[in-house]
Structure formats: structure tokens, C-alpha cells
PDB file of C-alpha atoms in Angstrom:
ATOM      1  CA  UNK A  54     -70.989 -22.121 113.636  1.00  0.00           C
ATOM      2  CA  UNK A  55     -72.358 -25.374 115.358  1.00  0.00           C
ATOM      3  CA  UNK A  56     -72.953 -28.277 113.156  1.00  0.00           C
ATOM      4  CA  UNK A  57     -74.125 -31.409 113.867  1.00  0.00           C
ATOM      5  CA  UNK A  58     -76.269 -34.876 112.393  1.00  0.00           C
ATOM      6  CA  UNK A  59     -75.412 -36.043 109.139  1.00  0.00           C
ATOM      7  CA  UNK A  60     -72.447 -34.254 106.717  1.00  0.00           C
ATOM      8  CA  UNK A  61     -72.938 -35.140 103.349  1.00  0.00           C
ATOM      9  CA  UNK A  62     -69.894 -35.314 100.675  1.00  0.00           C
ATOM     10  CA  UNK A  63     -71.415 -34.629  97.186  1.00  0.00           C
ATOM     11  CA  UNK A  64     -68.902 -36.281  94.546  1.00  0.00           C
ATOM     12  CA  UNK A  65     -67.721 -34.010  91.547  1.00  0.00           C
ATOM     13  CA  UNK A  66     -69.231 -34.902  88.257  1.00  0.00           C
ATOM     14  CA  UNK A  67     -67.590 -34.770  85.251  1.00  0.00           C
ATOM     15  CA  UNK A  68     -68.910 -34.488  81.409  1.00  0.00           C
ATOM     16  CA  UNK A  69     -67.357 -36.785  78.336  1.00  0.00           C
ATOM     17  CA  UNK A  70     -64.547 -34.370  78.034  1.00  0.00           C
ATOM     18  CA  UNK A  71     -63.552 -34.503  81.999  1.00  0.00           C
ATOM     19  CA  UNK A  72     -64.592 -31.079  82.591  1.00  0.00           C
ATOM     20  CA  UNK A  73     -66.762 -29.940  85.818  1.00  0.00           C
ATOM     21  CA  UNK A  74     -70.908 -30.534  85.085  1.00  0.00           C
ATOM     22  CA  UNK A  75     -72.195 -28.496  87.240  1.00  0.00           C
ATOM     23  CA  UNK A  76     -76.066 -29.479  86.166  1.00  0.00           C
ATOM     24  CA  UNK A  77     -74.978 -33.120  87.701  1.00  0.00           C
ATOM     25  CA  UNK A  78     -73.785 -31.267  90.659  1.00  0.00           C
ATOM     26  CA  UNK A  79     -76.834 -29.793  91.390  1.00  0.00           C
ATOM     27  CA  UNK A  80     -78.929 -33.278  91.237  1.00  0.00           C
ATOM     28  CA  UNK A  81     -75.979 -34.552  93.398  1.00  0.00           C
ATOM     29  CA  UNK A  82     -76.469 -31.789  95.934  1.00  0.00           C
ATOM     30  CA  UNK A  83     -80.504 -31.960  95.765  1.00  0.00           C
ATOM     31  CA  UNK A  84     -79.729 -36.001  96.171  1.00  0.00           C
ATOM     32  CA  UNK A  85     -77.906 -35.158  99.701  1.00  0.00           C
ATOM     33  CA  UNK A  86     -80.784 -32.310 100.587  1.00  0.00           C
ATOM     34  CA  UNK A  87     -83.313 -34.995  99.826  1.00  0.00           C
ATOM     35  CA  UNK A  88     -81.616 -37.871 102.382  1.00  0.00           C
ATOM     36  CA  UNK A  89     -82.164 -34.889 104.867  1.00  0.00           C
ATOM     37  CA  UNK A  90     -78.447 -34.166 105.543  1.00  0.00           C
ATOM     38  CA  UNK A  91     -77.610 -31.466 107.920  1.00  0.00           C
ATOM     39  CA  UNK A  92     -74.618 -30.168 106.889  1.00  0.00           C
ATOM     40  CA  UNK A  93     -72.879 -30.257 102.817  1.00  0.00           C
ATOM     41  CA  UNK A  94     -69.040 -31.219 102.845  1.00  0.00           C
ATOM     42  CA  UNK A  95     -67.356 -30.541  99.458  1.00  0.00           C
ATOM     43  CA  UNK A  96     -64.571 -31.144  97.976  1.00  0.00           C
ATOM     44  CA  UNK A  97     -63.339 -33.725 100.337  1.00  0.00           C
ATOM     45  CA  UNK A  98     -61.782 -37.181  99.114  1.00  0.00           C
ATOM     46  CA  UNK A  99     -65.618 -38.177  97.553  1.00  0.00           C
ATOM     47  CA  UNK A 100     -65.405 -34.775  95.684  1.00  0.00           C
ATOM     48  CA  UNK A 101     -61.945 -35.786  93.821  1.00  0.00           C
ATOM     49  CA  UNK A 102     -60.228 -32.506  94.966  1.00  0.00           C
ATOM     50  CA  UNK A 103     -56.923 -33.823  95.098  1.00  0.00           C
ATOM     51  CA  UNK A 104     -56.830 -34.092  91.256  1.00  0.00           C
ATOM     52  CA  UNK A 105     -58.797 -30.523  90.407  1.00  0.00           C
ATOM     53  CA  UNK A 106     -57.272 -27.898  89.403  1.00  0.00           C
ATOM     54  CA  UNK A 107     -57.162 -24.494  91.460  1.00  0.00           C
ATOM     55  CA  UNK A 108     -60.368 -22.744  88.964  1.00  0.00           C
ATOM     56  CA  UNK A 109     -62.242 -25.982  88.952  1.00  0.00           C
ATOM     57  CA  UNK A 110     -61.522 -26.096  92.920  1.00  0.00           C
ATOM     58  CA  UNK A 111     -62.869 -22.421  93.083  1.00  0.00           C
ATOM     59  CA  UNK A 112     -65.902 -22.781  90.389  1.00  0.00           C
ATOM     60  CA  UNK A 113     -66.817 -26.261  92.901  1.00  0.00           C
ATOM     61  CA  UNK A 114     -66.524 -24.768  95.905  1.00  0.00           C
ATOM     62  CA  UNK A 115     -68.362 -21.403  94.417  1.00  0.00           C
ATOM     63  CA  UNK A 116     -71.000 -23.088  93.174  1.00  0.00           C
ATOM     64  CA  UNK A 117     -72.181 -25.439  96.360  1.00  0.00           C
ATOM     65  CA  UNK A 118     -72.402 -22.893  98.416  1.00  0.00           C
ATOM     66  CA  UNK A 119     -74.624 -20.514  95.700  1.00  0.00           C
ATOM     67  CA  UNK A 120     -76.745 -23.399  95.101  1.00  0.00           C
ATOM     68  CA  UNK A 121     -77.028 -24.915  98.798  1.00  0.00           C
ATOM     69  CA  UNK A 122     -78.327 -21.074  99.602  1.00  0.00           C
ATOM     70  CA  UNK A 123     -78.410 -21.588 103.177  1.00  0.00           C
ATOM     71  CA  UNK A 124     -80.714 -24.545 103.035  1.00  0.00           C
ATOM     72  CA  UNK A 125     -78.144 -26.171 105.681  1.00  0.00           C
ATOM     73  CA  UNK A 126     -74.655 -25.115 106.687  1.00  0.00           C
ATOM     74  CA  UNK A 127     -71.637 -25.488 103.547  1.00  0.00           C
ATOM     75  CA  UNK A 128     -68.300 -27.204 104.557  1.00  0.00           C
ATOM     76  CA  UNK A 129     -65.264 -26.681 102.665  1.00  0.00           C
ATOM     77  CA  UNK A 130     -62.557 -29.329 103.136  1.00  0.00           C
ATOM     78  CA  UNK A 131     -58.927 -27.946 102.232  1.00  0.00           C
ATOM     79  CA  UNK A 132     -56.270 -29.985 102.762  1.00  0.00           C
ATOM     80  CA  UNK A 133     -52.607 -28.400 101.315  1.00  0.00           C
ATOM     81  CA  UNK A 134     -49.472 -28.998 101.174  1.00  0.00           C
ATOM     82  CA  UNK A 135     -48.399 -25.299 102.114  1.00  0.00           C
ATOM     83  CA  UNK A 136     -49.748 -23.207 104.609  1.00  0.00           C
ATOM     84  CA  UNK A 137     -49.311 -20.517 101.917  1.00  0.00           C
ATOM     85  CA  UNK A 138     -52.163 -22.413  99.674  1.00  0.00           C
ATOM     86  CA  UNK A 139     -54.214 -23.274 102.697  1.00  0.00           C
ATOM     87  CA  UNK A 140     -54.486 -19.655 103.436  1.00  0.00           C
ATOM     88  CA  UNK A 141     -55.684 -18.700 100.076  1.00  0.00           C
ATOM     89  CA  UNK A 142     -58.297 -21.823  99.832  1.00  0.00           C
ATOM     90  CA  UNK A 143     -59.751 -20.600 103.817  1.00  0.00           C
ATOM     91  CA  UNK A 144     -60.037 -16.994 102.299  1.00  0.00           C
ATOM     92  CA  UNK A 145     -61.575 -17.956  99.388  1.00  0.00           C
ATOM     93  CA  UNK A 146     -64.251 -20.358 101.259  1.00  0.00           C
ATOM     94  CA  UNK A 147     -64.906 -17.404 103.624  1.00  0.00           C
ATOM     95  CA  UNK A 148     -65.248 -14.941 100.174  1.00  0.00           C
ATOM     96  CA  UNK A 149     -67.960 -17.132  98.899  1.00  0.00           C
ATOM     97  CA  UNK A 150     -69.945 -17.701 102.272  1.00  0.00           C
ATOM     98  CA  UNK A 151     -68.988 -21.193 103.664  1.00  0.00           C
ATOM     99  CA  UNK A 152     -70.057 -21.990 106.889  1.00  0.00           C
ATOM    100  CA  UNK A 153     -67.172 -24.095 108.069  1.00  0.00           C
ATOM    101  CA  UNK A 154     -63.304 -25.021 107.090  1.00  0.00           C
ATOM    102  CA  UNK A 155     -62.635 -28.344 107.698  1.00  0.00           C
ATOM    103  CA  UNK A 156     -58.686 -28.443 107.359  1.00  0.00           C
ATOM    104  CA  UNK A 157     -56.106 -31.710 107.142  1.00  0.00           C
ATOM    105  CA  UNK A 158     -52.246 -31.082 107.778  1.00  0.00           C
ATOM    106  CA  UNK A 159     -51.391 -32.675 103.945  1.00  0.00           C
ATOM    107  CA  UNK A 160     -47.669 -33.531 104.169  1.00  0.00           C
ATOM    108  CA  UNK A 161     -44.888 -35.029 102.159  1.00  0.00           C
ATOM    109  CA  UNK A 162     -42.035 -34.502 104.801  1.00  0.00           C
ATOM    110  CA  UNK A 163     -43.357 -35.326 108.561  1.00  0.00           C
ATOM    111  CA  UNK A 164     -44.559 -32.649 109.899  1.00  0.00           C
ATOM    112  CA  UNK A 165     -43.583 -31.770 113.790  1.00  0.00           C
ATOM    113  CA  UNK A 166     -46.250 -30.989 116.360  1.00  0.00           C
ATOM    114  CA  UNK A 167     -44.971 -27.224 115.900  1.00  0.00           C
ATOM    115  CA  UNK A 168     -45.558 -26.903 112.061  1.00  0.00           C
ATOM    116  CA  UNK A 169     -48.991 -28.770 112.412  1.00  0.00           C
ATOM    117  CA  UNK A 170     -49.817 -25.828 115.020  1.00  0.00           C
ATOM    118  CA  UNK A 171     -48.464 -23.037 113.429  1.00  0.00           C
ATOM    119  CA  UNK A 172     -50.409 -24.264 110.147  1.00  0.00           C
ATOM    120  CA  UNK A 173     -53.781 -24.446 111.766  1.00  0.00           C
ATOM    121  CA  UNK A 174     -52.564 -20.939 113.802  1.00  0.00           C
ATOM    122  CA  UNK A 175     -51.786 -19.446 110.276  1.00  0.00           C
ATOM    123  CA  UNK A 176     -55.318 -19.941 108.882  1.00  0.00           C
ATOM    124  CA  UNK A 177     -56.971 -19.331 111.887  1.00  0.00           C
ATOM    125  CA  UNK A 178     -55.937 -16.060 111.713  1.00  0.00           C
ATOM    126  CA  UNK A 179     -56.064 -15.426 108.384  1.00  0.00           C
ATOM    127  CA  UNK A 180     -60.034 -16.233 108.279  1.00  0.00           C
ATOM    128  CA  UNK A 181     -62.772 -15.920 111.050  1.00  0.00           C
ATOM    129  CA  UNK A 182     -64.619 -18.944 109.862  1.00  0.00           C
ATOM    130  CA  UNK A 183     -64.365 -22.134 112.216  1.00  0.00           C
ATOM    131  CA  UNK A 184     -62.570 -25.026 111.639  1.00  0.00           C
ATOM    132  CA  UNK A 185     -62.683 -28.309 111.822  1.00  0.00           C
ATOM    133  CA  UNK A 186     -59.614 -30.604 112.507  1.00  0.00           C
ATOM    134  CA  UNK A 187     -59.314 -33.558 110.392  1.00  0.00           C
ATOM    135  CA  UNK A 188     -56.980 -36.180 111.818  1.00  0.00           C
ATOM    136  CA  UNK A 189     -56.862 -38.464 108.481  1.00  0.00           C
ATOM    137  CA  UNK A 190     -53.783 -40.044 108.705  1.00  0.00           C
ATOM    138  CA  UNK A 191     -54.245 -42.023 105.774  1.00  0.00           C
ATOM    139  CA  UNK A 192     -54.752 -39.600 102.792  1.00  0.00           C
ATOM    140  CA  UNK A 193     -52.694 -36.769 104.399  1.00  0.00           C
ATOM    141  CA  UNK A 194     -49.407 -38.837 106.021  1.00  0.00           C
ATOM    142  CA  UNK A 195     -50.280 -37.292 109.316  1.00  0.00           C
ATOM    143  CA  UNK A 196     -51.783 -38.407 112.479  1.00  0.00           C
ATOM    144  CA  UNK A 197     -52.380 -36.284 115.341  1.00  0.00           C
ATOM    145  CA  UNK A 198     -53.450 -37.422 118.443  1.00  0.00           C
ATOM    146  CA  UNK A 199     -56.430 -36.846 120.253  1.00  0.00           C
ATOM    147  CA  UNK A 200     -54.588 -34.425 122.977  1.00  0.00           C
ATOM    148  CA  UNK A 201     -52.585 -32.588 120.478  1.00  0.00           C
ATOM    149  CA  UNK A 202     -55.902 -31.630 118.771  1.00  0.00           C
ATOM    150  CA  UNK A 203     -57.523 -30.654 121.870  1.00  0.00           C
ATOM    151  CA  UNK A 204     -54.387 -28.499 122.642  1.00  0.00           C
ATOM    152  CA  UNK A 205     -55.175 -26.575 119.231  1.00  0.00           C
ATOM    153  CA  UNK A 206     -58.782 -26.467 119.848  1.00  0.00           C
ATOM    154  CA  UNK A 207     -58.232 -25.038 123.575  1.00  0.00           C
ATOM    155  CA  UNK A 208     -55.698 -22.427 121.946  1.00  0.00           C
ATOM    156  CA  UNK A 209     -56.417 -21.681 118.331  1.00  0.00           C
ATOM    157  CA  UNK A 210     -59.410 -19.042 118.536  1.00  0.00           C
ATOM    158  CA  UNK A 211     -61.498 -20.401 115.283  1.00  0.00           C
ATOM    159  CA  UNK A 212     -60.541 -23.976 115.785  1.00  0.00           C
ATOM    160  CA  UNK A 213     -63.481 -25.672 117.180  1.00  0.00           C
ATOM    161  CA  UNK A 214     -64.508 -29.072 116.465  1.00  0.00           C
ATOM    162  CA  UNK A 215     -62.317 -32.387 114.820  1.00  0.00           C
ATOM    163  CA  UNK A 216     -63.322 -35.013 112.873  1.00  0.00           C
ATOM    164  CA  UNK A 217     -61.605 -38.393 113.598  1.00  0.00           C
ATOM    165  CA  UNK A 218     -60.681 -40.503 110.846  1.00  0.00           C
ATOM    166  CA  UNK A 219     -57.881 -42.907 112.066  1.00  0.00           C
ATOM    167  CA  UNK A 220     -60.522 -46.123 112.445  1.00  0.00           C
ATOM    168  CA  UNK A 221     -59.479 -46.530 116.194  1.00  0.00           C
ATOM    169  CA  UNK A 222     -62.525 -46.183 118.400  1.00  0.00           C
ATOM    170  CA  UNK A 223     -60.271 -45.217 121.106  1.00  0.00           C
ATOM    171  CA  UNK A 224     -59.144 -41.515 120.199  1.00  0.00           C
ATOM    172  CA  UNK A 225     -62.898 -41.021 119.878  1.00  0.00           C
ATOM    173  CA  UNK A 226     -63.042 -42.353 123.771  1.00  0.00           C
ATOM    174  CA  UNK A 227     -60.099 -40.204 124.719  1.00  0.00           C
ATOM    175  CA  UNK A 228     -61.419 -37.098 122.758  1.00  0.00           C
ATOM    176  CA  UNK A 229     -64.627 -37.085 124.906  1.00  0.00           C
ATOM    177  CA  UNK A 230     -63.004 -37.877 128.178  1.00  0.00           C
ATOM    178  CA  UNK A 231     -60.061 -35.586 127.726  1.00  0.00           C
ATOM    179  CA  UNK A 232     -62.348 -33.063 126.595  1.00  0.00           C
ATOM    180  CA  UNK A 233     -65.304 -33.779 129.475  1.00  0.00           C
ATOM    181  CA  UNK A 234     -67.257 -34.347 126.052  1.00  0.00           C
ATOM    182  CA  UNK A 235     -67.142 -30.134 125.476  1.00  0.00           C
ATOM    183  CA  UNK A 236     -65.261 -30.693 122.495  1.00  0.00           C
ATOM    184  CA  UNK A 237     -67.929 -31.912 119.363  1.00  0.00           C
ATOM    185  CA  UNK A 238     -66.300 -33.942 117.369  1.00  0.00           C
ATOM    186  CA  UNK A 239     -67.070 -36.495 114.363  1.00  0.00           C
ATOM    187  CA  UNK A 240     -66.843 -40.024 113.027  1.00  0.00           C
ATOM    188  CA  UNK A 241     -65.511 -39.932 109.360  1.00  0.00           C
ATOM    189  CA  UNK A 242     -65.177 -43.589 108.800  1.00  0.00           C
ATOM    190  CA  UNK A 243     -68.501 -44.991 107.630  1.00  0.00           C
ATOM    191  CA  UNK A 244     -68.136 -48.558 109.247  1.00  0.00           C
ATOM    192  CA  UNK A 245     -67.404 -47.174 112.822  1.00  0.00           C
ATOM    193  CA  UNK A 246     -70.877 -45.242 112.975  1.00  0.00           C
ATOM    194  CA  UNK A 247     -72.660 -46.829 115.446  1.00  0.00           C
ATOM    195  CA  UNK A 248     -69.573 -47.046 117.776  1.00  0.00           C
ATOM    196  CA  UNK A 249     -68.433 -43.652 117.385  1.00  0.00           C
ATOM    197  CA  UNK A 250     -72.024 -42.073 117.798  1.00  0.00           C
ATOM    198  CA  UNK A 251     -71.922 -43.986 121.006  1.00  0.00           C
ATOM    199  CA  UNK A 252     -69.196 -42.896 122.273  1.00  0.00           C
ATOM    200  CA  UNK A 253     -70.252 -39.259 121.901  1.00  0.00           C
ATOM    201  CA  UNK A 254     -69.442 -38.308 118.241  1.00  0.00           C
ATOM    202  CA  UNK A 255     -72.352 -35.544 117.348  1.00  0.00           C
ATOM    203  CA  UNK A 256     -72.095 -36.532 114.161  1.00  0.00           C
ATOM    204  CA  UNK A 257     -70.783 -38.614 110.960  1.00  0.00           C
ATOM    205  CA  UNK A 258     -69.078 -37.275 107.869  1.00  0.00           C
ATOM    206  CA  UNK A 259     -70.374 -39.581 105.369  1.00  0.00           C
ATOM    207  CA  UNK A 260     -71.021 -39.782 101.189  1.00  0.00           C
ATOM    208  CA  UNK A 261     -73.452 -42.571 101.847  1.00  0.00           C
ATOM    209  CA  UNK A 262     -76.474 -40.576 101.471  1.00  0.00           C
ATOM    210  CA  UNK A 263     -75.797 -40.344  98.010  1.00  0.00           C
ATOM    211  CA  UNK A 264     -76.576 -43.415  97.118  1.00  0.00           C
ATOM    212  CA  UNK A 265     -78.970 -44.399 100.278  1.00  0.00           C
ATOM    213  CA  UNK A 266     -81.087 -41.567 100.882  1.00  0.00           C
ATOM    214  CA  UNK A 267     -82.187 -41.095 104.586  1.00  0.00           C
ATOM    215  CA  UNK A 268     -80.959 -44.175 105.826  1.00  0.00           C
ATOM    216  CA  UNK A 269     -77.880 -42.535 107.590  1.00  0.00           C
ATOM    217  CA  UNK A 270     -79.811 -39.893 109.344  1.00  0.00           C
ATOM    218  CA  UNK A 271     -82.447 -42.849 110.409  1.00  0.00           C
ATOM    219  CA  UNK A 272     -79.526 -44.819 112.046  1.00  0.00           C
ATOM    220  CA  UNK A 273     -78.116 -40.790 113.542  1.00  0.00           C
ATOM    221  CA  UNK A 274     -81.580 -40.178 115.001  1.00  0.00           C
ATOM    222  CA  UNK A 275     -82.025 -43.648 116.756  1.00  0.00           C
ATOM    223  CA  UNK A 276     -78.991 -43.020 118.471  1.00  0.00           C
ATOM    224  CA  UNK A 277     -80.016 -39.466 119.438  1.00  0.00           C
ATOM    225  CA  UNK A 278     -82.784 -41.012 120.937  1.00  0.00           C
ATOM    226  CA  UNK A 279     -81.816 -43.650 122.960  1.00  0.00           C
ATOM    227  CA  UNK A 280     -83.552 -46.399 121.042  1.00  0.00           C
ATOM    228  CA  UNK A 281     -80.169 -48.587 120.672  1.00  0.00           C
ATOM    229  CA  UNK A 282     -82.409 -51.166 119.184  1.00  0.00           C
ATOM    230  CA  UNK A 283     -83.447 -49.924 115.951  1.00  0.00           C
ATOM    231  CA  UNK A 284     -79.610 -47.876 115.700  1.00  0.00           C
ATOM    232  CA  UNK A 285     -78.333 -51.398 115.712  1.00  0.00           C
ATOM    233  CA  UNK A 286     -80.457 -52.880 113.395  1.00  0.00           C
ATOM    234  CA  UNK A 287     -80.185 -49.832 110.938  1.00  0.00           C
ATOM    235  CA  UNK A 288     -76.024 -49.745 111.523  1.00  0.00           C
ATOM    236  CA  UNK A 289     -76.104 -53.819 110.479  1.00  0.00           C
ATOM    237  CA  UNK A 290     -78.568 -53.300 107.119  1.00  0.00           C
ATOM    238  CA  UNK A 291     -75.676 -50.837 106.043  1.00  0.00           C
ATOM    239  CA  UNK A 292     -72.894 -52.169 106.915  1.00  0.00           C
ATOM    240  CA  UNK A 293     -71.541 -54.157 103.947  1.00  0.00           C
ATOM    241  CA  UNK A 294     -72.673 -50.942 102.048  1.00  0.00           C
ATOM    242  CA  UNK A 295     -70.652 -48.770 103.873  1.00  0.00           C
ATOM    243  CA  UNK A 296     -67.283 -50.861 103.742  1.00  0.00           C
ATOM    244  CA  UNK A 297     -67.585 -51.502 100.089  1.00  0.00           C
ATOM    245  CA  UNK A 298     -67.692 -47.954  99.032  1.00  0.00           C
ATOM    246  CA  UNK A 299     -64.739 -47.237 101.478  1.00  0.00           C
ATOM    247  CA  UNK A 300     -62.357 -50.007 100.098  1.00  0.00           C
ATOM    248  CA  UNK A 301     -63.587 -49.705  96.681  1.00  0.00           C
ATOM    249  CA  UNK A 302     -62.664 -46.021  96.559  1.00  0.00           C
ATOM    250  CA  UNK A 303     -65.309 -43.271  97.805  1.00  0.00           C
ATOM    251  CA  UNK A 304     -65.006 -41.375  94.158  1.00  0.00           C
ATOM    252  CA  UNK A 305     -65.451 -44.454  92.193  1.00  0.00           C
ATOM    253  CA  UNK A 306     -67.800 -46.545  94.150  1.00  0.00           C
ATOM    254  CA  UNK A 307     -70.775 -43.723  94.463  1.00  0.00           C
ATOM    255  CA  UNK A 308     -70.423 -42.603  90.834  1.00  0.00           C
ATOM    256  CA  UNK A 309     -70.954 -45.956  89.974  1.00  0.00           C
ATOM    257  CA  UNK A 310     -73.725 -45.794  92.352  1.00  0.00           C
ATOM    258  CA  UNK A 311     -75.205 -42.843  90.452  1.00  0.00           C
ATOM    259  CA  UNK A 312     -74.873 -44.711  87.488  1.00  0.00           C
ATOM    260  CA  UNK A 313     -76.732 -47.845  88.579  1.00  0.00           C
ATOM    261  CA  UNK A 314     -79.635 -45.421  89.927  1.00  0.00           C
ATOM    262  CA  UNK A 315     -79.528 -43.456  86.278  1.00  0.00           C
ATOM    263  CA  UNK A 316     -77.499 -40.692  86.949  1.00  0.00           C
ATOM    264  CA  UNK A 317     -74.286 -40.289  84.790  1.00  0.00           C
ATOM    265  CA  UNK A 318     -71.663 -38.438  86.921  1.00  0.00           C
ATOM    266  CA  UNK A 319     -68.713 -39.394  84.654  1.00  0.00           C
ATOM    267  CA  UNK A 320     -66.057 -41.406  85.851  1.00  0.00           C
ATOM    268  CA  UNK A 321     -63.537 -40.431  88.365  1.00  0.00           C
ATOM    269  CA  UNK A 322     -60.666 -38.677  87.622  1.00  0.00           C
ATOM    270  CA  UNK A 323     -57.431 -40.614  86.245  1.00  0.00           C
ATOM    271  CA  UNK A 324     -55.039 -42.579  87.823  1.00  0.00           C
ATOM    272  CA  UNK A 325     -58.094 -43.100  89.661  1.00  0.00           C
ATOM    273  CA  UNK A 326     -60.427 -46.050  87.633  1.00  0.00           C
ATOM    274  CA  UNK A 327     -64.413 -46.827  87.568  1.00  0.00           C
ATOM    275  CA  UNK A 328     -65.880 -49.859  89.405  1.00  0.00           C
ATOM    276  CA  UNK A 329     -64.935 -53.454  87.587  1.00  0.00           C
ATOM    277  CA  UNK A 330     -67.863 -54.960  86.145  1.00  0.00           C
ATOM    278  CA  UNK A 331     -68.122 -57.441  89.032  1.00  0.00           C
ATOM    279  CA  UNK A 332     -67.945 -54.490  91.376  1.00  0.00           C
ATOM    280  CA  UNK A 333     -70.545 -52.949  89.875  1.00  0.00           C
ATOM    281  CA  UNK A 334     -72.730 -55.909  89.817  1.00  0.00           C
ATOM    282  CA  UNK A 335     -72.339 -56.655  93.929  1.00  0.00           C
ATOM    283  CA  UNK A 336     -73.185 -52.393  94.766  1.00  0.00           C
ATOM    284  CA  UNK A 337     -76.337 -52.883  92.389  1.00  0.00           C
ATOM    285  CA  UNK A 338     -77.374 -55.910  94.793  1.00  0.00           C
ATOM    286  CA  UNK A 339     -76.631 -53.625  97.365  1.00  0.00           C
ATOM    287  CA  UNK A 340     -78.201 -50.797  96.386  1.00  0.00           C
ATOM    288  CA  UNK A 341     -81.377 -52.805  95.422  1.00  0.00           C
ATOM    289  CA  UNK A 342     -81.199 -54.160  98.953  1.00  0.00           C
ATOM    290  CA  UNK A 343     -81.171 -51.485 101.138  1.00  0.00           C
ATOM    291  CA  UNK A 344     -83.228 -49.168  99.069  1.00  0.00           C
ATOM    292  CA  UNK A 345     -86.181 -51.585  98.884  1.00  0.00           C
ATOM    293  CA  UNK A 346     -86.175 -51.169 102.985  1.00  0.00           C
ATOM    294  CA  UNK A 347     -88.286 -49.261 104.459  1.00  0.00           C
TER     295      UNK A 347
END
């Protein structure tokens, strides 16, 4: 499966009593299909699946990809602790139809070189889907640099593209030249976009559409076509946007987001807490902003 542009993360809503609404996901998902993504991501750090359980996990996962339909290709993002559970989440995705795994080492002890392989070897073989590596260091308390990941993607048969996540520009630079730029590979941090489309990344793992409809695909397309111009100034209008929902919390900051734009979503799971009321004041500005832009 090739993938490139624009991969949206759809949060996870939840009703009054914390449970899964599945009628908010669907206006979530229709929200991402409307900003023109290319590909769907769920249940990555936006989507809150570190705190579902394994049948809401399931149900989530089950449902994107029934109601996404083949519109655009479905991404499922597992990220485990055991290669055991990793194998049964990659089955499952490839059970329901998803397009792509994209798969994080998740690690409370550190995790040699040789485990990190064998894990991705393990699932790799245990489903025919492709994956994605995700080098996200911070969430999953492993790093893995850009030549060990183009070892796996050279030798594991289904692995096939990565997504870089680290915030240094430079493993995005080595990725490409290692690689002679064969090896596709993503941005996932939203204020490195412009840079890391640049410097070769095909394409940008991002929740921002949520909130800012097309506006990430604009800036994806003006880099596509050479008009460095316009990708500038559309990088700069969403720049504080971007870094606010990052260091306010992805889960938090675009359900608040949702809210402001009259779409209840719930509030993120706890420990995790909504927006402050000044928080939620300075995203409305933002929001009013950039969406009142042509």
C-alpha cells in the first residue's frame, strides 16, 4: 500500500458517561474527509488509545475503517508493550480491512536494537499488511535511529515506510540520503512541516485538519509544486496553531477545538484534563483566525 499527502488523526469522542460515541466519530471522520485528507490514522496519541480498553480499541478501530469504506486508505497505529499484544492488534487491523499498520516499539525496560527487530520481525510475519515505523521517542521511551530503521525496512518484508517523530530535522536529512530518498517517509511533528516536506518527507501525520479544514493539504500541495512562496506563507499562518495543540496536549486541545466550533466530543480521558479556560479562550482566537482565511 503507498500512501502519501495529508494523514489525518480523528480524536475519540466520548458521551457524558465516558463511553465511545460513535455518532461523534463519524462527524469527526467526515470533518477529516472534508479537509481532503489522504489517508485516516486512528487510534494514535489524538485518538486517546493509550487509555481504551481492548473492546473499545477493537469497536474504534472496527468502526473507522466500516465507515471510511475505502473513501481513502485506513491506518491503524498500535503501539504495545508486548510483541504478544502487538500481534493480536496487527491481526485484528488486517481482520477488519486496514490499509496500513503503523507500529511504535512501546517500552518500559530499554529495549536493545535486537528486541526492537525481532518485534517489528514478529508482526511482520504474523500479518501481510505494511507497516509503518514510528520512531516517537517521546510517548514510547524509544528512539531508533534513522539507519537502524532503514536496516528493518531493507530486511523486514512488510516494513515499508517510517514516520519520524523525534523533532530533529536531521534524521529526516539522513533518512533520505541514506536511503537515496527510496525510502517514503513522514513528518509527525506539526511545527516541522514545512522543513520536513522539504527535505523529502511525502507526507505529514497531522490532527490539525480537524480543527482547520484544508489548510494542511493547501500548505502539502504548495510544496508538491514547487511554489515555496505560498508553502511558506501557509506554514507561518499555522504555525502558532500547530504548536499550541502539540504542547497543550493533542487529545485535549482539538476536543476543545470541536467544542468551540459546536461539536461536543466529550472530554479526554482521565488523568488526562480539558483545556483551562484561558486556553480555551487563545485556540478560539486561533481558530477564528485562521478559519476566516481564505
Amino acid at each position: 500500500m503507498n500512501i502519501s499527502g495529508i494523514i489525518g488523526y480523528p480524536i475519540t469522542p466520548f458521551n457524558n458517561d465516558q463511553c465511545v460515541d460513535f455518532d461523534k466519530l463519524r462527524a469527526v471522520i467526515d470533518t477529516l474527509l472534508t479537509a481532503k485528507v489522504d489517508a485516516i490514522a486512528a487510534l494514535g496519541s489524538a485518538g486517546e488509545a493509550a487509555y481504551l480498553s481492548q473492546t473499545e480499541w477493537e469497536n474504534v478501530a472496527s468502526y473507522t475503517v466500516k465507515y471510511v469504506a475505502g473513501r481513502v486508505p485506513v491506518v491503524i497505529r498500535i503501539a504495545e508493550l508486548t510483541t504478544e499484544q502487538a500481534l493480536k492488534r496487527a491481526t485484528y487491523a488486517h481482520s477488519i480491512g486496514a490499509d496500513v499498520i503503523m507500529l511504535s516499539p512501546f517500552s518500559y525496560y530499554k529495549l536493545s536494537e535486537d528486541e526492537i527487530y525481532a518485534h517489528y520481525q514478529s508482526v511482520s510475519d504474523a500479518t501481510p499488511l505494511s507497516i509503518m515505523i514510528y520512531n516517537n521517542p517521546a510517548t514510547c521511551g524509544v528512539d531508533m535511529s534513522p539507519q537502524f530503521m532503514l536496516k528493518m525496512v531493507n530486511n523486514i518484508k512488510n516494513a515499508t515506510m517510517i514516520k519520524e517523530s523525534t523533532g530533529d530535522i536531521q534524521r529526516m536529512h539522513k533518512i533520505y540520503k541514506l536511503s537515496n530518498g527510496a525510502v517514503p517517509f513522514f513528518n509527525g511533528c506539526n511545527h516541522m512541516a514545512l522543513e520536513a516536506l522539504n527535505a523529502g518527507a511525502i507526507g505529514w501525520c497531522t490532527a490539525a485538519p480537524c480543527l482547520i479544514g484544508d489548510k494542511p493539504k493547501q500548505l502539502f500541495e504548495a510544496v508538491q509544486s514547487g511554489n515555496s512562496n505560498k508553502a511558506k506563507e501557509l506554514f507561518y499562518q499555522q504555525y502558532d496553531f500547530l504548536e499550541f495543540i502539540v504542547k497543550s496536549g493533542l487529545a485535549a486541545a482539538v476536543k476543545s477545538g470541536f467544542s468551540l466550533q459546536g461539536i461536543d466530543v466529550g472530554d479526554p480521558r482521565k488523568p488526562l484534563l480539558p483545556l483551562s479556560m484561558q486556553e480555551q479562550a487563545k485556540l478560539k482566537d486561533m481558530l477564528l483566525n485562521l478559519n476566516s482565511l481564505s
